[in-house]
Amino acid sequence: MVPIMSTQGLEGHIVVKMPQQLLIFRMLRLLRLVRAVRLVSSFKALWKLTQGFLNCAPTMFSAALMVIMTLYVFSCVGAEFIAKEPWEDEAVAELVQVHFRSLPLIMLSLVQFVN
């Protein structure tokens, strides 16, 4: 039920006015309710996505650890066989000096090679 205010006009006519502020507040409350209902349905999907990520995080961590360990082992092999070998060709020697002078650089070179 909408409250109606009536006032007497100048010529004796009754002028009916609805309080505009009350209607605006009702509309804002209704929009807030609609937005909350819409967000609840999108929160369900977001919650499922977050729970899935949290449930697979240990597996992803283990897989990343295995990849890093494999890169480390092959970097050590590369350091022994590539970096310590004397190269006769100047271009190859320069590439080896740039990309294989330390273990982190060898790992980075292997990651770049894989990608």
JSON list of C-alpha atoms in Angstrom, two decimals:
[
{"chain": "A", "resi": 1, "resn": "MET", "atom": "CA", "xyz": [0.00, 0.00, 0.00]},
{"chain": "A", "resi": 2, "resn": "VAL", "atom": "CA", "xyz": [1.42, 3.35, -1.06]},
{"chain": "A", "resi": 3, "resn": "PRO", "atom": "CA", "xyz": [0.76, 6.26, 1.28]},
{"chain": "A", "resi": 4, "resn": "ILE", "atom": "CA", "xyz": [-0.81, 9.18, -0.52]},
{"chain": "A", "resi": 5, "resn": "MET", "atom": "CA", "xyz": [-0.62, 12.77, 0.59]},
{"chain": "A", "resi": 6, "resn": "SER", "atom": "CA", "xyz": [-3.36, 15.12, -0.48]},
{"chain": "A", "resi": 7, "resn": "THR", "atom": "CA", "xyz": [-3.34, 18.86, -0.25]},
{"chain": "A", "resi": 8, "resn": "GLN", "atom": "CA", "xyz": [-5.80, 21.58, -1.09]},
{"chain": "A", "resi": 9, "resn": "GLY", "atom": "CA", "xyz": [-4.85, 23.46, -4.27]},
{"chain": "A", "resi": 10, "resn": "LEU", "atom": "CA", "xyz": [-5.22, 27.19, -4.88]},
{"chain": "A", "resi": 11, "resn": "GLU", "atom": "CA", "xyz": [-8.58, 26.89, -6.61]},
{"chain": "A", "resi": 12, "resn": "GLY", "atom": "CA", "xyz": [-10.05, 24.38, -4.22]},
{"chain": "A", "resi": 13, "resn": "HIS", "atom": "CA", "xyz": [-8.95, 21.31, -6.20]},
{"chain": "A", "resi": 14, "resn": "ILE", "atom": "CA", "xyz": [-7.48, 18.43, -4.29]},
{"chain": "A", "resi": 15, "resn": "VAL", "atom": "CA", "xyz": [-3.94, 17.70, -5.47]},
{"chain": "A", "resi": 16, "resn": "VAL", "atom": "CA", "xyz": [-2.69, 14.17, -4.83]},
{"chain": "A", "resi": 17, "resn": "LYS", "atom": "CA", "xyz": [1.09, 13.78, -4.31]},
{"chain": "A", "resi": 18, "resn": "MET", "atom": "CA", "xyz": [2.98, 10.54, -3.79]},
{"chain": "A", "resi": 19, "resn": "PRO", "atom": "CA", "xyz": [6.13, 10.85, -1.77]},
{"chain": "A", "resi": 20, "resn": "GLN", "atom": "CA", "xyz": [8.86, 10.34, -4.37]},
{"chain": "A", "resi": 21, "resn": "GLN", "atom": "CA", "xyz": [11.53, 9.58, -1.82]},
{"chain": "A", "resi": 22, "resn": "LEU", "atom": "CA", "xyz": [9.62, 6.57, -0.57]},
{"chain": "A", "resi": 23, "resn": "LEU", "atom": "CA", "xyz": [9.29, 5.16, -4.09]},
{"chain": "A", "resi": 24, "resn": "ILE", "atom": "CA", "xyz": [12.99, 5.66, -4.75]},
{"chain": "A", "resi": 25, "resn": "PHE", "atom": "CA", "xyz": [13.91, 3.83, -1.55]},
{"chain": "A", "resi": 26, "resn": "ARG", "atom": "CA", "xyz": [11.58, 0.96, -2.44]},
{"chain": "A", "resi": 27, "resn": "MET", "atom": "CA", "xyz": [13.15, 0.68, -5.90]},
{"chain": "A", "resi": 28, "resn": "LEU", "atom": "CA", "xyz": [16.65, 0.66, -4.42]},
{"chain": "A", "resi": 29, "resn": "ARG", "atom": "CA", "xyz": [15.69, -2.06, -1.96]},
{"chain": "A", "resi": 30, "resn": "LEU", "atom": "CA", "xyz": [14.20, -4.10, -4.77]},
{"chain": "A", "resi": 31, "resn": "LEU", "atom": "CA", "xyz": [17.33, -3.66, -6.91]},
{"chain": "A", "resi": 32, "resn": "ARG", "atom": "CA", "xyz": [19.52, -4.72, -3.99]},
{"chain": "A", "resi": 33, "resn": "LEU", "atom": "CA", "xyz": [17.44, -7.83, -3.53]},
{"chain": "A", "resi": 34, "resn": "VAL", "atom": "CA", "xyz": [17.66, -8.70, -7.24]},
{"chain": "A", "resi": 35, "resn": "ARG", "atom": "CA", "xyz": [21.42, -8.15, -7.22]},
{"chain": "A", "resi": 36, "resn": "ALA", "atom": "CA", "xyz": [21.84, -10.36, -4.15]},
{"chain": "A", "resi": 37, "resn": "VAL", "atom": "CA", "xyz": [19.82, -13.16, -5.74]},
{"chain": "A", "resi": 38, "resn": "ARG", "atom": "CA", "xyz": [21.86, -12.89, -8.95]},
{"chain": "A", "resi": 39, "resn": "LEU", "atom": "CA", "xyz": [25.15, -12.98, -7.00]},
{"chain": "A", "resi": 40, "resn": "VAL", "atom": "CA", "xyz": [24.09, -16.03, -5.02]},
{"chain": "A", "resi": 41, "resn": "SER", "atom": "CA", "xyz": [23.69, -18.03, -8.22]},
{"chain": "A", "resi": 42, "resn": "SER", "atom": "CA", "xyz": [27.10, -16.86, -9.50]},
{"chain": "A", "resi": 43, "resn": "PHE", "atom": "CA", "xyz": [28.70, -17.55, -6.10]},
{"chain": "A", "resi": 44, "resn": "LYS", "atom": "CA", "xyz": [27.74, -21.21, -6.44]},
{"chain": "A", "resi": 45, "resn": "ALA", "atom": "CA", "xyz": [29.84, -21.54, -9.60]},
{"chain": "A", "resi": 46, "resn": "LEU", "atom": "CA", "xyz": [32.67, -19.49, -8.07]},
{"chain": "A", "resi": 47, "resn": "TRP", "atom": "CA", "xyz": [32.56, -21.63, -4.93]},
{"chain": "A", "resi": 48, "resn": "LYS", "atom": "CA", "xyz": [32.76, -24.83, -6.98]},
{"chain": "A", "resi": 49, "resn": "LEU", "atom": "CA", "xyz": [35.68, -23.42, -8.94]},
{"chain": "A", "resi": 50, "resn": "THR", "atom": "CA", "xyz": [37.51, -22.40, -5.76]},
{"chain": "A", "resi": 51, "resn": "GLN", "atom": "CA", "xyz": [36.88, -25.75, -4.10]},
{"chain": "A", "resi": 52, "resn": "GLY", "atom": "CA", "xyz": [38.11, -27.58, -7.20]},
{"chain": "A", "resi": 53, "resn": "PHE", "atom": "CA", "xyz": [41.29, -25.51, -7.22]},
{"chain": "A", "resi": 54, "resn": "LEU", "atom": "CA", "xyz": [41.91, -26.09, -3.53]},
{"chain": "A", "resi": 55, "resn": "ASN", "atom": "CA", "xyz": [41.29, -29.83, -3.88]},
{"chain": "A", "resi": 56, "resn": "CYS", "atom": "CA", "xyz": [43.76, -30.17, -6.77]},
{"chain": "A", "resi": 57, "resn": "ALA", "atom": "CA", "xyz": [46.42, -27.84, -5.30]},
{"chain": "A", "resi": 58, "resn": "PRO", "atom": "CA", "xyz": [48.49, -30.64, -3.65]},
{"chain": "A", "resi": 59, "resn": "THR", "atom": "CA", "xyz": [48.53, -32.59, -6.91]},
{"chain": "A", "resi": 60, "resn": "MET", "atom": "CA", "xyz": [49.54, -29.50, -8.89]},
{"chain": "A", "resi": 61, "resn": "PHE", "atom": "CA", "xyz": [52.28, -28.75, -6.35]},
{"chain": "A", "resi": 62, "resn": "SER", "atom": "CA", "xyz": [53.63, -32.30, -6.64]},
{"chain": "A", "resi": 63, "resn": "ALA", "atom": "CA", "xyz": [53.63, -32.11, -10.44]},
{"chain": "A", "resi": 64, "resn": "ALA", "atom": "CA", "xyz": [55.43, -28.75, -10.41]},
{"chain": "A", "resi": 65, "resn": "LEU", "atom": "CA", "xyz": [57.98, -30.12, -7.95]},
{"chain": "A", "resi": 66, "resn": "MET", "atom": "CA", "xyz": [58.64, -33.10, -10.22]},
{"chain": "A", "resi": 67, "resn": "VAL", "atom": "CA", "xyz": [59.13, -30.81, -13.24]},
{"chain": "A", "resi": 68, "resn": "ILE", "atom": "CA", "xyz": [61.56, -28.62, -11.28]},
{"chain": "A", "resi": 69, "resn": "MET", "atom": "CA", "xyz": [63.49, -31.66, -10.06]},
{"chain": "A", "resi": 70, "resn": "THR", "atom": "CA", "xyz": [63.71, -33.03, -13.61]},
{"chain": "A", "resi": 71, "resn": "LEU", "atom": "CA", "xyz": [64.96, -29.66, -14.86]},
{"chain": "A", "resi": 72, "resn": "TYR", "atom": "CA", "xyz": [67.54, -29.60, -12.07]},
{"chain": "A", "resi": 73, "resn": "VAL", "atom": "CA", "xyz": [68.85, -33.08, -12.90]},
{"chain": "A", "resi": 74, "resn": "PHE", "atom": "CA", "xyz": [69.15, -32.32, -16.61]},
{"chain": "A", "resi": 75, "resn": "SER", "atom": "CA", "xyz": [70.73, -28.95, -15.80]},
{"chain": "A", "resi": 76, "resn": "CYS", "atom": "CA", "xyz": [73.41, -30.75, -13.81]},
{"chain": "A", "resi": 77, "resn": "VAL", "atom": "CA", "xyz": [73.96, -33.12, -16.74]},
{"chain": "A", "resi": 78, "resn": "GLY", "atom": "CA", "xyz": [74.12, -30.15, -19.10]},
{"chain": "A", "resi": 79, "resn": "ALA", "atom": "CA", "xyz": [76.62, -28.40, -16.86]},
{"chain": "A", "resi": 80, "resn": "GLU", "atom": "CA", "xyz": [78.87, -31.46, -16.92]},
{"chain": "A", "resi": 81, "resn": "PHE", "atom": "CA", "xyz": [78.65, -32.27, -20.61]},
{"chain": "A", "resi": 82, "resn": "ILE", "atom": "CA", "xyz": [78.12, -28.89, -22.29]},
{"chain": "A", "resi": 83, "resn": "ALA", "atom": "CA", "xyz": [79.60, -26.16, -20.11]},
{"chain": "A", "resi": 84, "resn": "LYS", "atom": "CA", "xyz": [82.86, -27.91, -19.23]},
{"chain": "A", "resi": 85, "resn": "GLU", "atom": "CA", "xyz": [83.64, -29.09, -22.75]},
{"chain": "A", "resi": 86, "resn": "PRO", "atom": "CA", "xyz": [86.15, -26.96, -24.68]},
{"chain": "A", "resi": 87, "resn": "TRP", "atom": "CA", "xyz": [84.49, -25.88, -27.93]},
{"chain": "A", "resi": 88, "resn": "GLU", "atom": "CA", "xyz": [86.57, -25.25, -31.05]},
{"chain": "A", "resi": 89, "resn": "ASP", "atom": "CA", "xyz": [84.00, -23.18, -32.91]},
{"chain": "A", "resi": 90, "resn": "GLU", "atom": "CA", "xyz": [83.89, -19.57, -31.62]},
{"chain": "A", "resi": 91, "resn": "ALA", "atom": "CA", "xyz": [80.12, -19.17, -32.20]},
{"chain": "A", "resi": 92, "resn": "VAL", "atom": "CA", "xyz": [79.31, -22.31, -30.22]},
{"chain": "A", "resi": 93, "resn": "ALA", "atom": "CA", "xyz": [81.75, -21.33, -27.46]},
{"chain": "A", "resi": 94, "resn": "GLU", "atom": "CA", "xyz": [80.08, -17.92, -27.17]},
{"chain": "A", "resi": 95, "resn": "LEU", "atom": "CA", "xyz": [76.58, -19.48, -26.99]},
{"chain": "A", "resi": 96, "resn": "VAL", "atom": "CA", "xyz": [77.75, -21.92, -24.34]},
{"chain": "A", "resi": 97, "resn": "GLN", "atom": "CA", "xyz": [79.34, -19.09, -22.36]},
{"chain": "A", "resi": 98, "resn": "VAL", "atom": "CA", "xyz": [76.14, -16.98, -22.55]},
{"chain": "A", "resi": 99, "resn": "HIS", "atom": "CA", "xyz": [73.53, -19.68, -21.89]},
{"chain": "A", "resi": 100, "resn": "PHE", "atom": "CA", "xyz": [75.39, -22.34, -19.87]},
{"chain": "A", "resi": 101, "resn": "ARG", "atom": "CA", "xyz": [77.63, -20.45, -17.43]},
{"chain": "A", "resi": 102, "resn": "SER", "atom": "CA", "xyz": [75.58, -21.19, -14.28]},
{"chain": "A", "resi": 103, "resn": "LEU", "atom": "CA", "xyz": [73.01, -23.70, -13.12]},
{"chain": "A", "resi": 104, "resn": "PRO", "atom": "CA", "xyz": [70.08, -21.24, -13.03]},
{"chain": "A", "resi": 105, "resn": "LEU", "atom": "CA", "xyz": [70.90, -20.12, -16.58]},
{"chain": "A", "resi": 106, "resn": "ILE", "atom": "CA", "xyz": [71.04, -23.73, -17.74]},
{"chain": "A", "resi": 107, "resn": "MET", "atom": "CA", "xyz": [67.62, -24.37, -16.17]},
{"chain": "A", "resi": 108, "resn": "LEU", "atom": "CA", "xyz": [66.25, -21.26, -17.86]},
{"chain": "A", "resi": 109, "resn": "SER", "atom": "CA", "xyz": [67.70, -22.39, -21.19]},
{"chain": "A", "resi": 110, "resn": "LEU", "atom": "CA", "xyz": [66.06, -25.79, -20.77]},
{"chain": "A", "resi": 111, "resn": "VAL", "atom": "CA", "xyz": [62.67, -24.18, -19.99]},
{"chain": "A", "resi": 112, "resn": "GLN", "atom": "CA", "xyz": [63.02, -21.97, -23.07]},
{"chain": "A", "resi": 113, "resn": "PHE", "atom": "CA", "xyz": [63.96, -25.00, -25.16]},
{"chain": "A", "resi": 114, "resn": "VAL", "atom": "CA", "xyz": [60.91, -26.93, -23.95]},
{"chain": "A", "resi": 115, "resn": "ASN", "atom": "CA", "xyz": [58.54, -24.07, -24.67]}
]
